[in-house]
Tab-separated table of C-alpha atoms and ligand atoms in Angstrom:
chain	number	residue	atom	x	y	z
A	1	MET	CA	0.076	-0.032	0.023
A	2	SER	CA	2.960	2.123	-0.139
A	3	VAL	CA	2.237	5.165	-2.421
A	4	LEU	CA	5.574	6.970	-2.946
A	5	SER	CA	9.175	6.004	-3.280
A	6	SER	CA	10.834	5.498	-0.026
A	7	LYS	CA	13.950	7.531	-1.198
A	8	GLU	CA	11.918	10.699	-0.883
A	9	PHE	CA	11.154	10.195	2.764
A	10	PRO	CA	12.736	9.461	6.239
A	11	ARG	CA	13.114	5.604	6.349
A	12	PHE	CA	10.274	3.856	8.298
A	13	TYR	CA	11.757	1.351	10.698
A	14	GLY	CA	8.638	-0.184	12.450
A	15	ARG	CA	6.542	-3.151	11.339
A	16	ARG	CA	4.327	-2.771	8.070
A	17	ILE	CA	3.021	-6.457	8.086
A	18	GLY	CA	2.596	-8.924	10.719
A	19	ARG	CA	0.515	-12.166	10.371
A	20	LYS	CA	-0.803	-13.025	6.948
A	21	LEU	CA	-4.481	-11.353	6.757
A	22	SER	CA	-7.477	-13.401	7.467
A	23	LYS	CA	-10.228	-13.722	4.681
A	24	SER	CA	-12.345	-11.473	7.002
A	25	GLY	CA	-9.531	-9.017	7.117
A	26	ILE	CA	-9.132	-8.686	3.384
A	27	LEU	CA	-12.834	-8.228	3.056
A	28	ALA	CA	-12.716	-5.555	5.660
A	29	LEU	CA	-10.128	-3.774	3.614
A	30	LYS	CA	-12.356	-3.964	0.511
A	31	GLU	CA	-15.391	-2.845	2.227
A	32	GLY	CA	-13.627	-0.216	3.960
A	33	SER	CA	-12.004	1.404	1.213
A	34	ARG	CA	-13.948	4.548	1.260
A	35	TYR	CA	-12.317	5.205	4.846
A	36	ILE	CA	-8.807	4.991	3.401
A	37	LEU	CA	-7.140	8.072	2.239
A	38	GLN	CA	-5.451	8.079	-1.206
A	39	TYR	CA	-2.270	10.077	-1.821
A	40	ASP	CA	-3.297	11.561	-5.104
A	41	LYS	CA	-6.856	12.350	-3.941
A	42	PHE	CA	-5.612	13.434	-0.598
A	43	SER	CA	-6.498	17.294	-0.585
A	44	GLU	CA	-10.039	16.634	-2.366
A	45	ALA	CA	-10.961	13.928	0.466
A	46	PHE	CA	-9.729	16.177	3.085
A	47	LEU	CA	-11.175	19.411	1.938
A	48	ASN	CA	-14.809	17.957	1.527
A	49	PHE	CA	-14.845	17.791	5.333
A	50	ASN	CA	-15.706	21.118	6.857
A	51	LYS	CA	-15.222	20.057	10.421
A	52	LYS	CA	-12.802	20.280	13.425
A	53	ILE	CA	-10.108	17.737	12.595
A	54	VAL	CA	-8.115	15.836	14.822
A	55	LEU	CA	-5.083	13.760	13.844
A	56	GLU	CA	-4.099	10.554	15.736
A	57	ILE	CA	-0.561	9.425	14.752
A	58	GLY	CA	0.061	5.686	15.362
A	59	PHE	CA	-3.437	4.631	16.431
A	60	GLY	CA	-2.563	0.971	16.845
A	61	ASP	CA	-5.610	-1.224	17.108
A	62	GLY	CA	-7.636	2.043	17.068
A	63	LYS	CA	-9.061	2.204	20.605
A	64	ASN	CA	-8.528	6.002	21.312
A	65	LEU	CA	-9.492	6.675	17.567
A	66	ILE	CA	-12.957	4.702	17.567
A	67	ASN	CA	-13.999	5.793	20.998
A	68	SER	CA	-12.977	9.450	20.310
A	69	ALA	CA	-14.902	9.386	16.978
A	70	LYS	CA	-17.901	7.930	18.667
A	71	HIS	CA	-18.102	10.512	21.424
A	72	ASN	CA	-17.530	13.315	18.967
A	73	PRO	CA	-19.761	12.899	15.946
A	74	GLU	CA	-19.125	16.296	14.793
A	75	THR	CA	-15.250	15.980	14.557
A	76	LEU	CA	-13.313	14.463	11.954
A	77	TYR	CA	-10.579	11.858	12.987
A	78	LEU	CA	-7.677	11.313	10.824
A	79	GLY	CA	-5.776	8.339	11.772
A	80	ALA	CA	-2.449	7.482	10.493
A	81	ASP	CA	-0.706	3.956	11.067
A	82	PRO	CA	1.556	2.065	8.762
A	83	PHE	CA	1.089	-1.324	10.349
A	84	LEU	CA	-1.565	-2.955	8.343
A	85	ASN	CA	-2.793	-5.686	10.663
A	86	THR	CA	-3.857	-3.303	13.209
A	87	THR	CA	-5.243	-0.918	10.439
A	88	VAL	CA	-7.323	-3.750	9.454
A	89	LYS	CA	-8.734	-4.360	13.083
A	90	CYS	CA	-9.563	-0.711	13.202
A	91	ILE	CA	-11.287	-0.615	9.973
A	92	LYS	CA	-13.446	-3.674	11.075
A	93	GLN	CA	-14.346	-1.615	14.073
A	94	ILE	CA	-15.505	1.412	12.013
A	95	LEU	CA	-17.481	-0.855	9.856
A	96	GLU	CA	-19.137	-2.622	12.839
A	97	ASN	CA	-19.992	0.661	14.535
A	98	ASN	CA	-21.141	2.420	11.164
A	99	ILE	CA	-18.646	5.347	12.024
A	100	ASN	CA	-18.562	8.229	9.528
A	101	ASN	CA	-16.209	10.419	10.935
A	102	ILE	CA	-12.908	8.698	10.462
A	103	LYS	CA	-10.447	8.716	7.715
A	104	ILE	CA	-7.380	6.276	7.646
A	105	TRP	CA	-3.904	6.919	6.180
A	106	PRO	CA	-2.458	3.638	6.229
A	107	ASP	CA	1.113	4.636	6.103
A	108	ASP	CA	3.926	6.790	7.620
A	109	ILE	CA	2.476	10.124	8.678
A	110	ARG	CA	5.807	11.850	7.481
A	111	LYS	CA	4.778	11.192	3.972
A	112	ILE	CA	1.579	13.588	4.042
A	113	LEU	CA	2.470	16.063	6.300
A	114	ASP	CA	3.238	18.438	3.570
A	115	LEU	CA	-0.200	17.904	1.939
A	116	PHE	CA	-2.194	19.348	4.764
A	117	PRO	CA	-3.250	22.909	4.314
A	118	LEU	CA	-1.559	25.296	6.860
A	119	LYS	CA	-3.350	25.447	10.276
A	120	SER	CA	-5.897	22.894	9.477
A	121	ILE	CA	-5.589	20.542	12.241
A	122	SER	CA	-7.109	21.333	15.612
A	123	GLU	CA	-5.378	18.710	17.692
A	124	VAL	CA	-2.789	16.018	17.346
A	125	LYS	CA	-2.607	12.805	19.385
A	126	LEU	CA	0.312	10.682	19.846
A	127	LEU	CA	-0.329	8.094	22.119
A	128	PHE	CA	2.485	5.669	23.156
A	129	PRO	CA	4.883	6.221	20.249
A	130	ASP	CA	7.514	3.634	19.551
A	131	PRO	CA	10.393	4.579	22.290
A	132	TRP	CA	13.280	3.044	20.455
A	133	PRO	CA	15.184	2.889	23.599
A	134	LYS	CA	18.642	2.333	22.436
A	135	LEU	CA	20.887	5.331	22.039
A	136	LYS	CA	22.033	4.104	18.617
A	137	HIS	CA	18.322	4.069	17.461
A	138	GLN	CA	17.344	7.550	18.752
A	139	ASN	CA	17.030	9.013	15.208
A	140	ARG	CA	14.333	6.360	14.634
A	141	ARG	CA	12.084	8.018	17.076
A	142	LEU	CA	9.213	9.861	15.405
A	143	ILE	CA	9.459	12.970	17.688
A	144	GLN	CA	12.380	15.038	16.163
A	145	ILE	CA	12.879	18.544	15.794
A	146	ASN	CA	11.832	18.674	12.215
A	147	PHE	CA	8.660	16.567	12.705
A	148	ILE	CA	7.605	19.071	15.499
A	149	ASN	CA	8.254	22.078	12.952
A	150	ASN	CA	5.914	20.295	10.389
A	151	ILE	CA	3.407	19.485	12.908
A	152	TYR	CA	3.511	23.331	14.027
A	153	LYS	CA	2.657	24.423	10.279
A	154	ILE	CA	-0.560	22.149	10.077
A	155	LEU	CA	-1.852	23.010	13.488
A	156	GLU	CA	-4.176	25.961	14.010
A	157	THR	CA	-3.174	28.613	16.552
A	158	ASN	CA	-4.118	27.559	20.220
A	159	GLY	CA	-4.138	23.962	18.746
A	160	THR	CA	-2.581	21.359	20.789
A	161	VAL	CA	-0.433	18.180	20.475
A	162	THR	CA	-1.008	15.698	23.230
A	163	VAL	CA	1.624	12.776	23.678
A	164	GLY	CA	1.579	9.926	26.242
A	165	THR	CA	4.377	7.525	27.156
A	166	ASP	CA	5.505	5.139	29.859
A	167	HIS	CA	8.919	5.050	28.634
A	168	LYS	CA	11.288	6.867	30.912
A	169	ILE	CA	14.032	8.125	28.223
A	170	LEU	CA	11.196	9.233	26.115
A	171	LYS	CA	9.548	11.403	28.479
A	172	SER	CA	12.824	13.456	28.717
A	173	TRP	CA	13.165	13.177	25.098
A	174	ILE	CA	9.730	14.605	24.442
A	175	LEU	CA	9.918	17.554	26.729
A	176	GLU	CA	13.472	18.560	25.317
A	177	LYS	CA	12.405	18.388	21.826
A	178	PHE	CA	9.042	20.398	22.202
A	179	GLN	CA	10.594	22.850	24.335
A	180	ALA	CA	13.325	23.557	21.687
A	181	ASN	CA	10.528	25.116	19.800
A	182	ASN	CA	9.590	28.427	21.441
A	183	GLU	CA	6.264	28.441	19.584
A	184	PHE	CA	4.886	25.526	21.671
A	185	GLU	CA	3.934	26.068	25.231
A	186	TRP	CA	3.592	22.943	27.607
A	187	LEU	CA	0.438	23.354	29.287
A	188	VAL	CA	1.380	22.258	32.835
A	189	GLU	CA	0.326	23.792	36.151
A	190	THR	CA	0.290	20.949	38.719
A	191	SER	CA	1.758	17.253	38.850
A	192	LYS	CA	-1.833	15.952	38.088
A	193	ASP	CA	-1.391	17.375	34.620
A	194	TRP	CA	1.061	15.239	33.511
A	195	GLN	CA	0.243	12.250	35.729
A	196	ASN	CA	-3.460	11.824	34.538
A	197	ARG	CA	-4.733	11.040	30.952
A	198	PRO	CA	-6.347	13.976	29.579
A	199	LYS	CA	-10.115	13.556	29.544
A	200	ASP	CA	-10.209	13.536	25.763
A	201	CYS	CA	-8.206	10.476	25.565
A	202	PHE	CA	-9.187	6.840	26.074
A	203	LEU	CA	-7.102	3.854	27.498
A	204	THR	CA	-5.272	2.090	24.770
A	205	LYS	CA	-3.739	-1.261	24.445
A	206	TYR	CA	-0.142	0.034	25.155
A	207	GLU	CA	-1.251	2.046	28.130
A	208	GLU	CA	-3.089	-0.966	29.658
A	209	LYS	CA	0.166	-2.868	29.034
A	210	ALA	CA	2.337	-0.236	30.672
A	211	LEU	CA	-0.074	-0.187	33.606
A	212	ASN	CA	-0.430	-3.710	34.166
A	213	GLU	CA	3.539	-3.933	34.146
A	214	LYS	CA	3.545	-0.994	36.680
A	215	ARG	CA	5.111	1.533	34.300
A	216	MET	CA	3.355	4.999	35.024
A	217	PRO	CA	2.604	6.612	31.771
A	218	SER	CA	3.129	10.596	31.654
A	219	TRP	CA	1.033	13.114	29.504
A	220	PHE	CA	2.170	15.889	27.714
A	221	VAL	CA	0.117	18.660	26.248
A	222	PHE	CA	1.653	21.400	24.023
A	223	LYS	CA	-0.206	24.371	22.898
A	224	LYS	CA	0.771	26.192	19.644
A	225	LYS	CA	1.218	29.914	20.501
B	1	SAM	C1	3.658	1.395	20.430
B	1	SAM	S1	2.425	1.438	19.170
B	1	SAM	C2	1.192	2.385	20.185
B	1	SAM	C3	-0.285	2.225	19.511
B	1	SAM	C4	-1.403	2.873	20.303
B	1	SAM	N1	-1.331	4.222	20.215
B	1	SAM	C5	-1.513	2.520	21.482
B	1	SAM	O1	-1.321	3.199	22.439
B	1	SAM	O2	-1.923	1.266	21.722
B	1	SAM	C6	3.113	2.718	18.168
B	1	SAM	C7	2.341	2.759	16.934
B	1	SAM	O3	2.833	3.972	16.097
B	1	SAM	C8	2.845	3.563	14.685
B	1	SAM	N2	3.913	4.348	14.102
B	1	SAM	C9	5.386	4.280	14.132
B	1	SAM	N3	5.579	5.170	13.240
B	1	SAM	C10	4.834	5.791	12.626
B	1	SAM	C11	4.748	6.724	11.698
B	1	SAM	N4	5.830	7.363	11.120
B	1	SAM	N5	3.444	7.260	11.157
B	1	SAM	C12	2.226	6.734	11.701
B	1	SAM	N6	2.365	5.775	12.745
B	1	SAM	C13	3.482	5.233	13.089
B	1	SAM	C14	3.203	1.956	14.884
B	1	SAM	O4	2.906	1.284	13.840
B	1	SAM	C15	2.322	1.489	16.025
B	1	SAM	O5	1.085	1.060	15.689
């Protein structure tokens, strides 16, 4: 499902495909094709929605994406994730719940950041991004100075980026990288602001795993000035 030459973009290091898709998975992809964004029709598909837009990057099996869309039918949710198996899981749930306010980009978000109109996104959610804990792999982390600058362009003024992680090194990394951009303000008044999941986010598979293994997540909300 890759749409552009990989030479043009930063290399993606995560998994794209896991187990072979089941028959029901293949069927869901076919039936749910209307939910999937195409690179060459991207702006057309996107501009047809005159709604508040929330972008979730790395939605995994879609728990937060699906619940958010159900609770806020007036908002359009764009979900990006290159891992086909979980994307299929998510599409199955979209079909089962007859959800009409989700669009899926089944690939690396960095391939389409340039396609969004400036200031078109109200919120960005990044829940439990891959930590790439080894020092030699830190360039593989999604949150980098360049990435934050690109997110900045597409966010509306006062728009927010919410990041959750249970990974110790990534917690400091996230703060360091966002604070390197003076145009973002970390919304924090008390420790509760980073200890508690924001009210507009739902429990995900990776948060549940972290809690079961006694790793406390931290939550960071950055506002574009
Ligand atoms: C650790 S999982 C977390 C999944 C989910 N958010 C959760 O909390 O359960 C990280 C997810 O980010 C996705 N991901 C990694 N790099 C990405 C990229 N460049 N663009 C979009 N998604 C990405 C992975 O495929 C994976 O599904």
